[in-house]
């Protein structure tokens, strides 16, 4: 008899092993193997719980449950607790055991949930793979109140097989997920490389990055956060299937602490549900919050001094797996490389503009400037010949006007060449303006407050504004001197050009004037997010003030 039992056990184990190797679909495999196990052992009902590290359980497979446990979409199997789950959570369930008076079935009888098929007891077998505990296998039959040692041993052997198969499938799914994530990484990198040429600044770049992340990955939330001037600022957010730019500071100290931890770790970091919620709530997503279970973040390794960024991802699963963290680190490297390419492209465009200006300055100097100089000399010689005779020639006065006009045109041309190629700007803005004022016959007094390096575009804009202001003083103020001041604070630069000349009517706003030069000055300041103010009073002089914010990344 014992030989027949042993043979039956071997057949059961062999059949279960073959069943476990027929599919890589976990749910299908579990349903099939539970049904096969019951068929081979003569039992009638079975179910399986998977239990995670936090003790949360889920019924992932069931076979022939009694009606009492099927009510309300299997609510008794999804809620509440029982003796076997509690023992599993406490770490006291290591072997197959008999469970007396199943609590779920007891509740079914007490609250009259329906027919229990006379099932009152079930065997509980822990599912494990090596030392890793995965969940529970429960099997039962009507009026069966005890399981023999041989039955429990067989169930335990089957449970080991199921646990090993589940771990194998987990590894298989992880590798599949890793391969899928890296395939998407290749597509993302290609799209990002093409997008670099479309972005003109860092804000547009951040928007493009989160947009591409939303297109290529299934993550419901992505955000780029930059550390600027000691504060964390949201650059762009992908949530609710749309991209938004907020450009607002993170005022939450908890969120800032999470970001500092990510930056200092230099590795992709998992975010708990609470940490993810603290960050996401600042990004104002509408519906995404309901689907985010956890998150992850990684610092963006920019090589530009003063540039620090963090990429935050919200995910809908219980927590990121290792493949998610690996791909996130690779994404950060690709984004940082694209960022450097964007900066290099900006530098190339700036150099191209400078080269073009230098070329125009050379051409004007070698052609028009020389022609005007020759015209001035010719007019002067002709004027001398016409006035040398005893009787003044009628054309002498006209020739004098030609000489005067040609000299004025020559001076204007030299000023234009100076604007195109500002000699001395490399030595500093104030030094260049002082030399320019001297060339215009003005004595320029300089005043500087604060020490800070200005971005090239701001320095050049102030140079152009200062040139135009000094030109206006030379032409209209009727004074030989001017005052130029540069005040640098933490967040802005205040640039002032003033004179004590004849001034004019009250005109506090440039828009009230018709001067093209004044309009261009105003446009230069506003293009950098600043403003221009002009105050001119009769006999009190004119003051031109440009206030321009200094970008966070330049501070």
Coordinates of C-alpha atoms in Angstrom, one line a residue:
X1 CA 0.0 0.0 0.0
X2 CA 2.8 2.3 0.9
X3 CA 4.4 1.7 -2.5
X4 CA 1.2 2.7 -4.2
X5 CA 1.1 5.9 -2.1
X6 CA 4.7 6.7 -2.9
X7 CA 4.1 6.1 -6.6
X8 CA 1.1 8.4 -6.5
X9 CA 3.1 11.1 -4.9
X10 CA 5.8 10.8 -7.5
X11 CA 3.2 11.0 -10.3
X12 CA 1.7 14.0 -8.6
X13 CA 5.1 15.8 -8.3
X14 CA 6.0 14.9 -11.9
X15 CA 2.7 16.2 -13.2
X16 CA 2.9 19.4 -11.2
X17 CA 6.5 20.0 -12.5
X18 CA 5.4 19.5 -16.1
X19 CA 2.5 21.8 -15.6
X20 CA 4.7 24.5 -14.1
X21 CA 6.9 24.5 -17.2
X22 CA 4.1 24.9 -19.7
X23 CA 3.7 28.7 -19.4
X24 CA 5.5 31.9 -18.5
X25 CA 2.2 33.6 -17.6
X26 CA 2.0 33.6 -13.8
X27 CA -1.7 33.8 -13.4
X28 CA -2.5 31.1 -16.0
X29 CA 0.2 28.9 -14.5
X30 CA -1.1 29.2 -10.9
X31 CA -4.8 28.5 -11.9
X32 CA -3.7 25.5 -13.9
X33 CA -1.4 24.0 -11.2
X34 CA -4.0 24.5 -8.4
X35 CA -6.6 22.7 -10.5
X36 CA -4.2 19.9 -11.4
X37 CA -3.1 19.5 -7.7
X38 CA -6.7 19.1 -6.5
X39 CA -7.5 16.6 -9.3
X40 CA -4.5 14.4 -8.3
X41 CA -5.0 14.6 -4.5
X42 CA -8.8 14.2 -4.5
X43 CA -9.3 17.6 -2.8
X44 CA -12.1 19.9 -4.1
X45 CA -11.1 23.6 -3.3
X46 CA -7.9 25.6 -3.2
X47 CA -6.7 29.1 -3.3
X48 CA -3.4 30.9 -3.2
X49 CA -2.3 34.2 -1.5
X50 CA 0.8 36.2 -2.4
X51 CA 2.1 38.3 0.5
X52 CA 4.7 41.0 0.1
X53 CA 7.3 42.3 2.5
X54 CA 4.8 44.8 4.1
X55 CA 2.4 42.0 4.8
X56 CA -0.1 43.0 2.2
X57 CA -1.8 40.0 0.6
X58 CA -3.7 39.3 -2.6
X59 CA -5.6 36.2 -3.7
X60 CA -4.0 35.4 -7.0
X61 CA -5.5 32.1 -7.8
X62 CA -8.5 30.0 -6.7
X63 CA -10.3 26.9 -7.8
X64 CA -13.8 25.8 -7.0
X65 CA -14.4 28.1 -4.1
X66 CA -17.7 27.6 -2.2
X67 CA -20.4 30.2 -2.9
X68 CA -19.9 31.8 0.5
X69 CA -16.4 32.9 -0.5
X70 CA -17.5 34.1 -4.0
X71 CA -20.0 36.8 -2.8
X72 CA -19.5 40.4 -3.9
X73 CA -16.7 39.6 -6.3
X74 CA -14.8 37.4 -3.8
X75 CA -14.9 40.0 -1.1
X76 CA -14.1 37.5 1.7
X77 CA -10.9 36.6 -0.1
X78 CA -9.8 40.3 -0.5
X79 CA -10.6 41.8 2.9
X80 CA -10.1 40.9 6.5
X81 CA -7.5 38.6 8.0
X82 CA -7.2 35.0 9.2
X83 CA -5.0 32.8 11.3
X84 CA -2.8 31.6 8.4
X85 CA -2.0 35.1 7.1
X86 CA -1.2 36.3 10.6
X87 CA 1.1 33.4 11.2
X88 CA 2.9 34.1 7.9
X89 CA 3.3 37.8 8.8
X90 CA 4.7 36.9 12.2
X91 CA 7.3 34.6 10.6
X92 CA 5.9 31.6 12.5
X93 CA 4.7 29.6 9.4
X94 CA 7.6 27.4 8.2
X95 CA 5.9 24.1 7.4
X96 CA 2.7 22.7 6.0
X97 CA 0.1 22.7 8.9
X98 CA -3.5 21.8 9.6
X99 CA -5.7 24.9 10.1
X100 CA -8.7 24.3 12.4
X101 CA -11.8 26.3 11.9
X102 CA -10.9 28.6 9.0
X103 CA -11.8 32.1 10.0
X104 CA -13.1 33.1 6.6
X105 CA -15.4 30.1 6.5
X106 CA -16.4 30.6 10.2
X107 CA -17.5 34.2 9.2
X108 CA -19.4 32.8 6.3
X109 CA -21.4 30.6 8.6
X110 CA -21.9 33.3 11.3
X111 CA -23.0 36.0 8.9
X112 CA -24.8 33.7 6.5
X113 CA -22.9 34.6 3.4
X114 CA -24.0 31.4 1.6
X115 CA -23.2 27.7 1.1
X116 CA -19.7 26.6 2.3
X117 CA -19.9 23.1 0.8
X118 CA -19.4 21.7 4.3
X119 CA -15.7 22.9 4.2
X120 CA -14.5 23.8 7.7
X121 CA -10.8 23.1 7.6
X122 CA -7.9 23.6 5.1
X123 CA -4.2 22.8 5.0
X124 CA -1.9 25.8 4.7
X125 CA 1.4 25.4 3.0
X126 CA 4.0 28.3 2.7
X127 CA 5.2 29.1 -0.7
X128 CA 9.0 29.8 -0.8
X129 CA 12.0 30.0 -3.0
X130 CA 15.1 29.3 -1.0
X131 CA 14.9 31.6 2.0
X132 CA 12.4 33.9 0.4
X133 CA 8.8 33.6 1.6
X134 CA 6.3 34.4 -1.2
X135 CA 2.8 33.4 0.1
X136 CA 0.4 30.6 1.0
X137 CA -1.3 27.7 -0.7
X138 CA -4.5 26.6 0.9
X139 CA -6.4 23.3 0.0
X140 CA -9.6 21.8 1.4
X141 CA -12.3 19.3 0.9
X142 CA -15.8 18.9 2.4
X143 CA -15.9 17.3 5.9
X144 CA -12.1 16.9 5.8
X145 CA -10.8 17.9 9.2
X146 CA -7.3 16.5 9.2
X147 CA -4.4 16.0 6.8
X148 CA -2.0 13.2 7.3
X149 CA 1.8 13.7 7.5
X150 CA 2.2 12.2 4.0
X151 CA -0.4 14.5 2.6
X152 CA 1.2 17.5 4.2
X153 CA 4.7 16.4 3.0
X154 CA 3.3 16.1 -0.6
X155 CA 1.7 19.5 -0.4
X156 CA 4.9 21.0 0.9
X157 CA 6.9 19.4 -2.0
X158 CA 4.4 20.9 -4.4
X159 CA 4.6 24.2 -2.7
X160 CA 8.4 24.3 -3.1
X161 CA 7.9 23.6 -6.8
X162 CA 5.4 26.4 -7.2
X163 CA 7.6 28.8 -5.2
X164 CA 10.7 28.0 -7.4
X165 CA 8.6 28.4 -10.6
X166 CA 7.2 31.7 -9.4
X167 CA 10.7 33.0 -8.6
X168 CA 11.8 31.9 -12.1
X169 CA 9.0 33.7 -13.7
X170 CA 9.8 36.8 -11.6
X171 CA 13.3 36.8 -12.9
X172 CA 12.1 36.2 -16.4
X173 CA 9.7 39.1 -16.2
X174 CA 12.4 41.3 -14.8
X175 CA 14.7 40.5 -17.7
X176 CA 11.9 41.1 -20.1
X177 CA 11.2 44.4 -18.5
X178 CA 14.9 45.4 -18.5
X179 CA 15.1 44.6 -22.2
X180 CA 12.0 46.6 -22.9
X181 CA 13.2 49.6 -20.9
X182 CA 16.5 49.6 -22.7
X183 CA 14.9 49.4 -26.1
X184 CA 12.8 52.4 -25.1
X185 CA 15.9 54.1 -23.9
X186 CA 17.4 53.8 -27.4
X187 CA 14.3 55.3 -29.0
X188 CA 14.3 58.1 -26.4
X189 CA 17.9 58.9 -26.9
X190 CA 17.5 59.2 -30.7
X191 CA 14.4 61.5 -30.3
X192 CA 16.3 63.6 -27.7
X193 CA 19.3 64.0 -30.0
X194 CA 17.0 65.4 -32.8
X195 CA 15.2 67.6 -30.3
X196 CA 18.3 69.4 -29.1
X197 CA 18.4 71.4 -32.4
X198 CA 14.8 72.5 -31.8
X199 CA 15.4 73.9 -28.3
X200 CA 16.7 77.5 -27.9
X201 CA 17.1 77.5 -24.1
X202 CA 17.1 75.4 -21.0
X203 CA 13.4 75.8 -20.3
X204 CA 12.4 74.6 -23.8
X205 CA 14.8 71.7 -23.3
X206 CA 13.2 70.6 -20.0
X207 CA 9.8 70.7 -21.6
X208 CA 11.0 68.5 -24.4
X209 CA 12.6 66.0 -22.1
X210 CA 9.5 65.3 -20.0
X211 CA 7.3 65.3 -23.2
X212 CA 9.6 62.5 -24.7
X213 CA 9.5 60.6 -21.4
X214 CA 5.7 60.6 -21.5
X215 CA 5.8 59.4 -25.1
X216 CA 8.3 56.6 -24.7
X217 CA 7.6 55.2 -21.2
X218 CA 4.5 54.1 -19.3
X219 CA 5.4 56.3 -16.2
X220 CA 2.4 58.4 -15.4
X221 CA 4.5 61.3 -14.0
X222 CA 7.8 62.9 -14.8
X223 CA 9.3 66.2 -13.6
X224 CA 12.6 68.0 -14.0
X225 CA 13.6 70.0 -11.0
X226 CA 16.6 72.4 -11.0
X227 CA 18.5 73.7 -8.0
X228 CA 18.9 77.5 -8.6
X229 CA 20.3 79.9 -6.1
X230 CA 19.8 77.5 -3.3
X231 CA 16.2 76.8 -4.1
X232 CA 14.6 73.9 -6.0
X233 CA 12.5 75.1 -9.0
X234 CA 10.1 73.1 -11.1
X235 CA 11.2 73.4 -14.7
X236 CA 8.7 71.1 -16.5
X237 CA 6.1 68.5 -15.4
X238 CA 4.5 65.6 -17.4
X239 CA 1.3 64.5 -15.7
X240 CA -2.3 63.7 -16.7
X241 CA -1.0 63.1 -20.3
X242 CA 0.1 66.7 -20.7
X243 CA 3.2 68.8 -20.2
X244 CA 3.2 71.9 -18.1
X245 CA 5.8 74.5 -17.1
X246 CA 5.4 75.9 -13.6
X247 CA 8.7 77.7 -12.9
X248 CA 7.8 77.9 -9.3
X249 CA 10.0 77.2 -6.2
X250 CA 9.5 74.2 -4.0
X251 CA 8.5 75.7 -0.7
X252 CA 8.1 72.4 1.1
X253 CA 11.2 71.7 3.3
X254 CA 10.4 67.9 3.1
X255 CA 10.5 67.9 -0.7
X256 CA 13.8 69.9 -0.6
X257 CA 15.3 67.4 1.8
X258 CA 14.3 64.5 -0.6
X259 CA 16.0 66.4 -3.5
X260 CA 19.2 67.0 -1.5
X261 CA 19.4 63.4 -0.6
X262 CA 19.1 62.4 -4.3
X263 CA 21.8 64.9 -5.4
X264 CA 24.2 63.7 -2.7
X265 CA 23.7 60.0 -3.5
X266 CA 24.7 60.4 -7.2
X267 CA 22.6 57.2 -7.8
X268 CA 19.0 56.5 -8.7
X269 CA 17.0 56.4 -5.5
X270 CA 13.6 54.9 -4.7
X271 CA 10.9 57.2 -3.3
X272 CA 8.3 55.8 -0.9
X273 CA 4.7 56.6 -1.5
X274 CA 4.8 59.4 1.1
X275 CA 8.0 60.9 -0.4
X276 CA 6.5 60.8 -3.9
X277 CA 3.3 62.3 -2.7
X278 CA 5.1 65.2 -1.1
X279 CA 6.9 66.1 -4.3
X280 CA 3.9 65.4 -6.6
X281 CA 1.5 67.5 -4.6
X282 CA 3.7 70.5 -5.4
X283 CA 3.5 69.8 -9.1
X284 CA -0.3 70.2 -9.1
X285 CA -1.3 67.0 -11.0
X286 CA -5.0 66.6 -11.4
X287 CA -5.7 62.9 -11.6
X288 CA -2.2 61.4 -11.5
X289 CA -2.0 61.4 -7.7
X290 CA -4.6 58.6 -7.5
X291 CA -2.5 56.3 -9.6
X292 CA 1.0 56.9 -8.1
X293 CA 2.1 54.2 -5.6
X294 CA 5.8 55.2 -5.4
X295 CA 8.5 56.9 -7.3
X296 CA 12.2 57.2 -8.0
X297 CA 14.6 60.1 -8.6
X298 CA 18.1 60.7 -9.9
X299 CA 20.4 63.6 -10.1
X300 CA 21.2 65.0 -13.6
X301 CA 25.0 65.1 -13.9
X302 CA 25.4 68.4 -15.6
X303 CA 29.1 69.5 -16.1
X304 CA 28.2 73.2 -16.3
X305 CA 29.3 75.0 -13.1
X306 CA 26.3 76.0 -11.0
X307 CA 23.9 73.6 -12.8
X308 CA 22.2 70.9 -10.7
X309 CA 19.1 69.1 -11.7
X310 CA 16.9 66.2 -10.5
X311 CA 14.7 63.9 -12.6
X312 CA 11.7 62.6 -10.6
X313 CA 9.5 59.8 -11.9
X314 CA 6.2 58.6 -10.4
X315 CA 5.2 55.0 -11.0
X316 CA 2.0 53.1 -10.5
X317 CA 3.4 49.9 -9.0
X318 CA 4.3 49.2 -5.4
X319 CA 7.9 50.1 -6.0
X320 CA 10.6 50.4 -8.7
X321 CA 12.5 47.3 -9.6
X322 CA 16.2 47.2 -10.2
X323 CA 15.8 47.6 -13.9
X324 CA 13.8 50.8 -13.4
X325 CA 16.6 52.3 -11.4
X326 CA 19.3 51.2 -13.9
X327 CA 17.5 52.7 -16.8
X328 CA 16.8 55.9 -14.9
X329 CA 20.5 56.4 -14.3
X330 CA 21.1 55.8 -18.0
X331 CA 18.4 58.3 -18.9
X332 CA 20.1 60.9 -16.6
X333 CA 23.4 60.4 -18.5
X334 CA 21.7 60.8 -21.8
X335 CA 19.8 63.9 -20.7
X336 CA 23.0 65.5 -19.3
X337 CA 24.8 64.7 -22.5
X338 CA 22.0 66.4 -24.5
X339 CA 22.1 69.3 -22.2
X340 CA 25.8 69.8 -22.8
X341 CA 25.1 69.5 -26.6
X342 CA 22.5 72.3 -26.2
X343 CA 25.0 74.5 -24.4
X344 CA 27.6 73.9 -27.1
X345 CA 25.1 74.7 -29.8
X346 CA 24.3 77.9 -28.1
X347 CA 28.0 78.8 -27.9
X348 CA 28.4 77.9 -31.6
X349 CA 25.5 80.2 -32.5
X350 CA 26.9 83.0 -30.4
X351 CA 30.3 82.6 -32.0
X352 CA 28.7 82.6 -35.5
X353 CA 26.9 85.9 -34.6
X354 CA 30.2 87.4 -33.4
X355 CA 32.0 86.2 -36.5
X356 CA 29.3 87.7 -38.8
X357 CA 29.5 91.0 -36.9
X358 CA 33.3 91.1 -37.2
X359 CA 33.0 90.4 -40.9
X360 CA 30.5 93.2 -41.4
X361 CA 32.7 95.5 -39.4
X362 CA 35.8 94.6 -41.5
X363 CA 33.8 95.1 -44.8
X364 CA 32.5 98.4 -43.7
X365 CA 35.9 99.6 -42.5
X366 CA 37.6 98.5 -45.7
X367 CA 34.9 99.9 -48.1
X368 CA 32.4 102.5 -47.0
X369 CA 34.6 103.9 -44.2
X370 CA 37.5 104.5 -46.7
X371 CA 35.2 106.0 -49.3
X372 CA 33.8 108.5 -46.7
X373 CA 37.3 109.4 -45.6
X374 CA 38.4 110.0 -49.2
X375 CA 35.3 112.0 -49.8
X376 CA 36.1 114.2 -46.7
X377 CA 39.6 114.9 -47.9
X378 CA 38.5 115.6 -51.5
X379 CA 35.8 118.0 -50.2
X380 CA 38.3 119.8 -48.0
X381 CA 40.8 120.1 -50.9
X382 CA 38.1 121.4 -53.3
X383 CA 36.9 123.9 -50.6
X384 CA 40.4 125.2 -50.2
X385 CA 40.8 125.7 -54.0
X386 CA 37.5 127.5 -54.2
X387 CA 38.2 129.9 -51.4
X388 CA 41.8 130.6 -52.4
X389 CA 40.8 133.1 -55.1
X390 CA 40.1 136.7 -54.4
X391 CA 36.5 136.4 -55.3
X392 CA 34.6 133.6 -53.4
X393 CA 33.3 130.9 -55.7
X394 CA 29.5 130.3 -55.4
X395 CA 30.2 126.6 -54.9
X396 CA 32.5 127.1 -51.9
X397 CA 29.7 127.1 -49.4
X398 CA 28.2 124.0 -50.9
X399 CA 31.6 122.2 -50.8
X400 CA 31.9 123.2 -47.1
X401 CA 28.6 121.5 -46.4
X402 CA 29.7 118.4 -48.3
X403 CA 32.9 118.3 -46.2
X404 CA 30.9 118.7 -43.0
X405 CA 28.4 116.0 -43.9
X406 CA 31.1 113.6 -45.0
X407 CA 32.9 114.0 -41.7
X408 CA 29.6 113.4 -39.8
X409 CA 28.9 110.3 -41.9
X410 CA 32.5 109.1 -41.2
X411 CA 32.0 109.6 -37.5
X412 CA 28.6 107.7 -37.6
X413 CA 30.2 104.9 -39.6
X414 CA 33.0 104.5 -37.1
X415 CA 30.4 104.4 -34.3
X416 CA 28.5 101.7 -36.3
X417 CA 31.7 99.7 -36.7
X418 CA 32.4 100.0 -33.0
X419 CA 28.9 98.7 -32.3
X420 CA 29.4 95.7 -34.5
X421 CA 32.9 94.9 -33.1
X422 CA 33.2 96.4 -29.6
X423 CA 36.9 96.7 -29.1
X424 CA 37.8 96.5 -25.4
X425 CA 34.6 94.6 -24.2
X426 CA 36.7 91.7 -23.3
X427 CA 38.3 93.9 -20.7
X428 CA 34.9 94.7 -19.1
X429 CA 31.7 96.5 -19.8
X430 CA 32.6 99.7 -18.0
X431 CA 36.1 99.9 -19.6
X432 CA 34.6 99.5 -23.0
X433 CA 32.0 102.2 -22.5
X434 CA 34.6 104.5 -21.1
X435 CA 36.8 104.1 -24.2
X436 CA 33.8 104.5 -26.4
X437 CA 32.8 107.7 -24.6
X438 CA 36.3 109.1 -25.0
X439 CA 36.2 108.4 -28.7
X440 CA 33.0 110.4 -28.9
X441 CA 34.6 113.4 -27.1
X442 CA 32.9 112.7 -23.7
X443 CA 34.5 112.4 -20.3
X444 CA 32.8 109.3 -18.7
X445 CA 32.8 108.8 -15.0
X446 CA 32.4 105.2 -13.9
X447 CA 30.8 103.8 -10.8
X448 CA 30.5 100.1 -10.0
X449 CA 28.8 98.3 -7.0
X450 CA 29.1 94.6 -6.5
X451 CA 31.4 91.9 -8.0
X452 CA 29.8 89.4 -10.2
X453 CA 30.3 87.9 -13.7
X454 CA 27.5 88.8 -16.1
X455 CA 26.3 86.4 -18.8
X456 CA 27.5 87.4 -22.2
X457 CA 24.0 88.2 -23.6
X458 CA 23.3 90.6 -20.7
X459 CA 26.7 92.3 -21.0
X460 CA 26.3 92.8 -24.7
X461 CA 22.8 94.2 -24.3
X462 CA 24.0 96.7 -21.7
X463 CA 26.9 97.6 -24.0
X464 CA 24.4 98.4 -26.8
X465 CA 22.1 100.4 -24.4
X466 CA 25.1 102.3 -23.1
X467 CA 26.4 103.1 -26.6
X468 CA 23.0 104.5 -27.6
X469 CA 22.7 106.5 -24.4
X470 CA 26.2 108.0 -24.9
X471 CA 25.5 108.8 -28.5
X472 CA 22.4 110.7 -27.4
X473 CA 24.4 112.7 -24.8
X474 CA 26.9 113.6 -27.5
X475 CA 24.2 114.7 -29.9
X476 CA 21.6 116.3 -27.7
X477 CA 22.7 117.0 -24.1
X478 CA 25.2 119.8 -24.9
X479 CA 27.6 118.6 -22.1
X480 CA 31.1 117.2 -22.3
X481 CA 30.6 114.5 -19.6
X482 CA 28.4 111.6 -18.6
X483 CA 28.1 109.2 -15.6
X484 CA 27.8 105.4 -16.0
X485 CA 27.0 103.2 -13.0
X486 CA 26.7 99.4 -12.7
X487 CA 25.0 98.0 -9.6
X488 CA 25.2 94.2 -9.3
X489 CA 23.0 92.5 -6.7
X490 CA 22.2 88.8 -6.1
X491 CA 19.3 88.6 -8.6
X492 CA 19.6 91.6 -10.9
X493 CA 21.8 94.2 -12.5
X494 CA 20.9 98.0 -12.5
X495 CA 22.7 99.9 -15.3
X496 CA 22.4 103.7 -15.4
X497 CA 23.7 106.4 -17.8
X498 CA 23.1 110.0 -16.7
X499 CA 24.0 113.5 -17.8
X500 CA 23.4 117.0 -16.5
X501 CA 22.6 118.5 -19.9
X502 CA 19.7 120.5 -21.3
X503 CA 17.3 117.6 -21.0
X504 CA 13.9 117.8 -22.4
X505 CA 10.2 117.5 -21.7
X506 CA 9.0 115.1 -19.0
X507 CA 9.0 111.6 -20.6
X508 CA 9.3 108.9 -18.1
X509 CA 8.4 106.2 -20.6
X510 CA 10.2 105.4 -23.9
X511 CA 6.9 104.6 -25.5
X512 CA 6.0 108.2 -25.5
X513 CA 9.0 109.1 -27.7
X514 CA 9.3 108.5 -31.4
X515 CA 13.1 107.8 -31.4
X516 CA 14.0 104.5 -33.0
X517 CA 17.1 104.3 -30.9
X518 CA 15.2 104.6 -27.7
X519 CA 12.7 101.9 -28.8
X520 CA 15.6 99.6 -29.6
X521 CA 17.1 100.2 -26.2
X522 CA 13.7 99.3 -24.6
X523 CA 13.4 96.1 -26.7
X524 CA 16.9 95.0 -25.7
X525 CA 16.1 95.3 -22.0
X526 CA 12.6 93.6 -22.3
X527 CA 14.0 90.7 -24.4
X528 CA 16.0 89.7 -21.3
X529 CA 13.0 90.0 -19.0
X530 CA 14.0 93.5 -17.8
X531 CA 12.8 97.0 -18.2
X532 CA 14.1 100.4 -19.3
X533 CA 13.2 103.7 -17.7
X534 CA 14.1 107.2 -19.1
X535 CA 13.6 110.4 -17.1
X536 CA 14.4 113.7 -18.8
X537 CA 13.8 117.1 -17.3
X538 CA 14.5 120.5 -18.8
X539 CA 17.9 121.9 -17.6
X540 CA 18.3 118.9 -15.2
X541 CA 19.6 116.3 -17.6
X542 CA 18.5 112.8 -18.6
X543 CA 18.9 109.5 -16.8
X544 CA 18.6 106.1 -18.6
X545 CA 18.1 103.1 -16.3
X546 CA 18.1 99.5 -17.4
X547 CA 17.1 96.8 -14.8
X548 CA 17.7 93.3 -16.0
X549 CA 17.3 90.1 -13.9
X550 CA 20.3 87.7 -13.7
X551 CA 19.3 84.1 -14.5
X552 CA 19.5 81.7 -11.6
X553 CA 22.0 79.5 -13.5
X554 CA 24.3 82.4 -13.8
X555 CA 24.3 83.4 -10.2

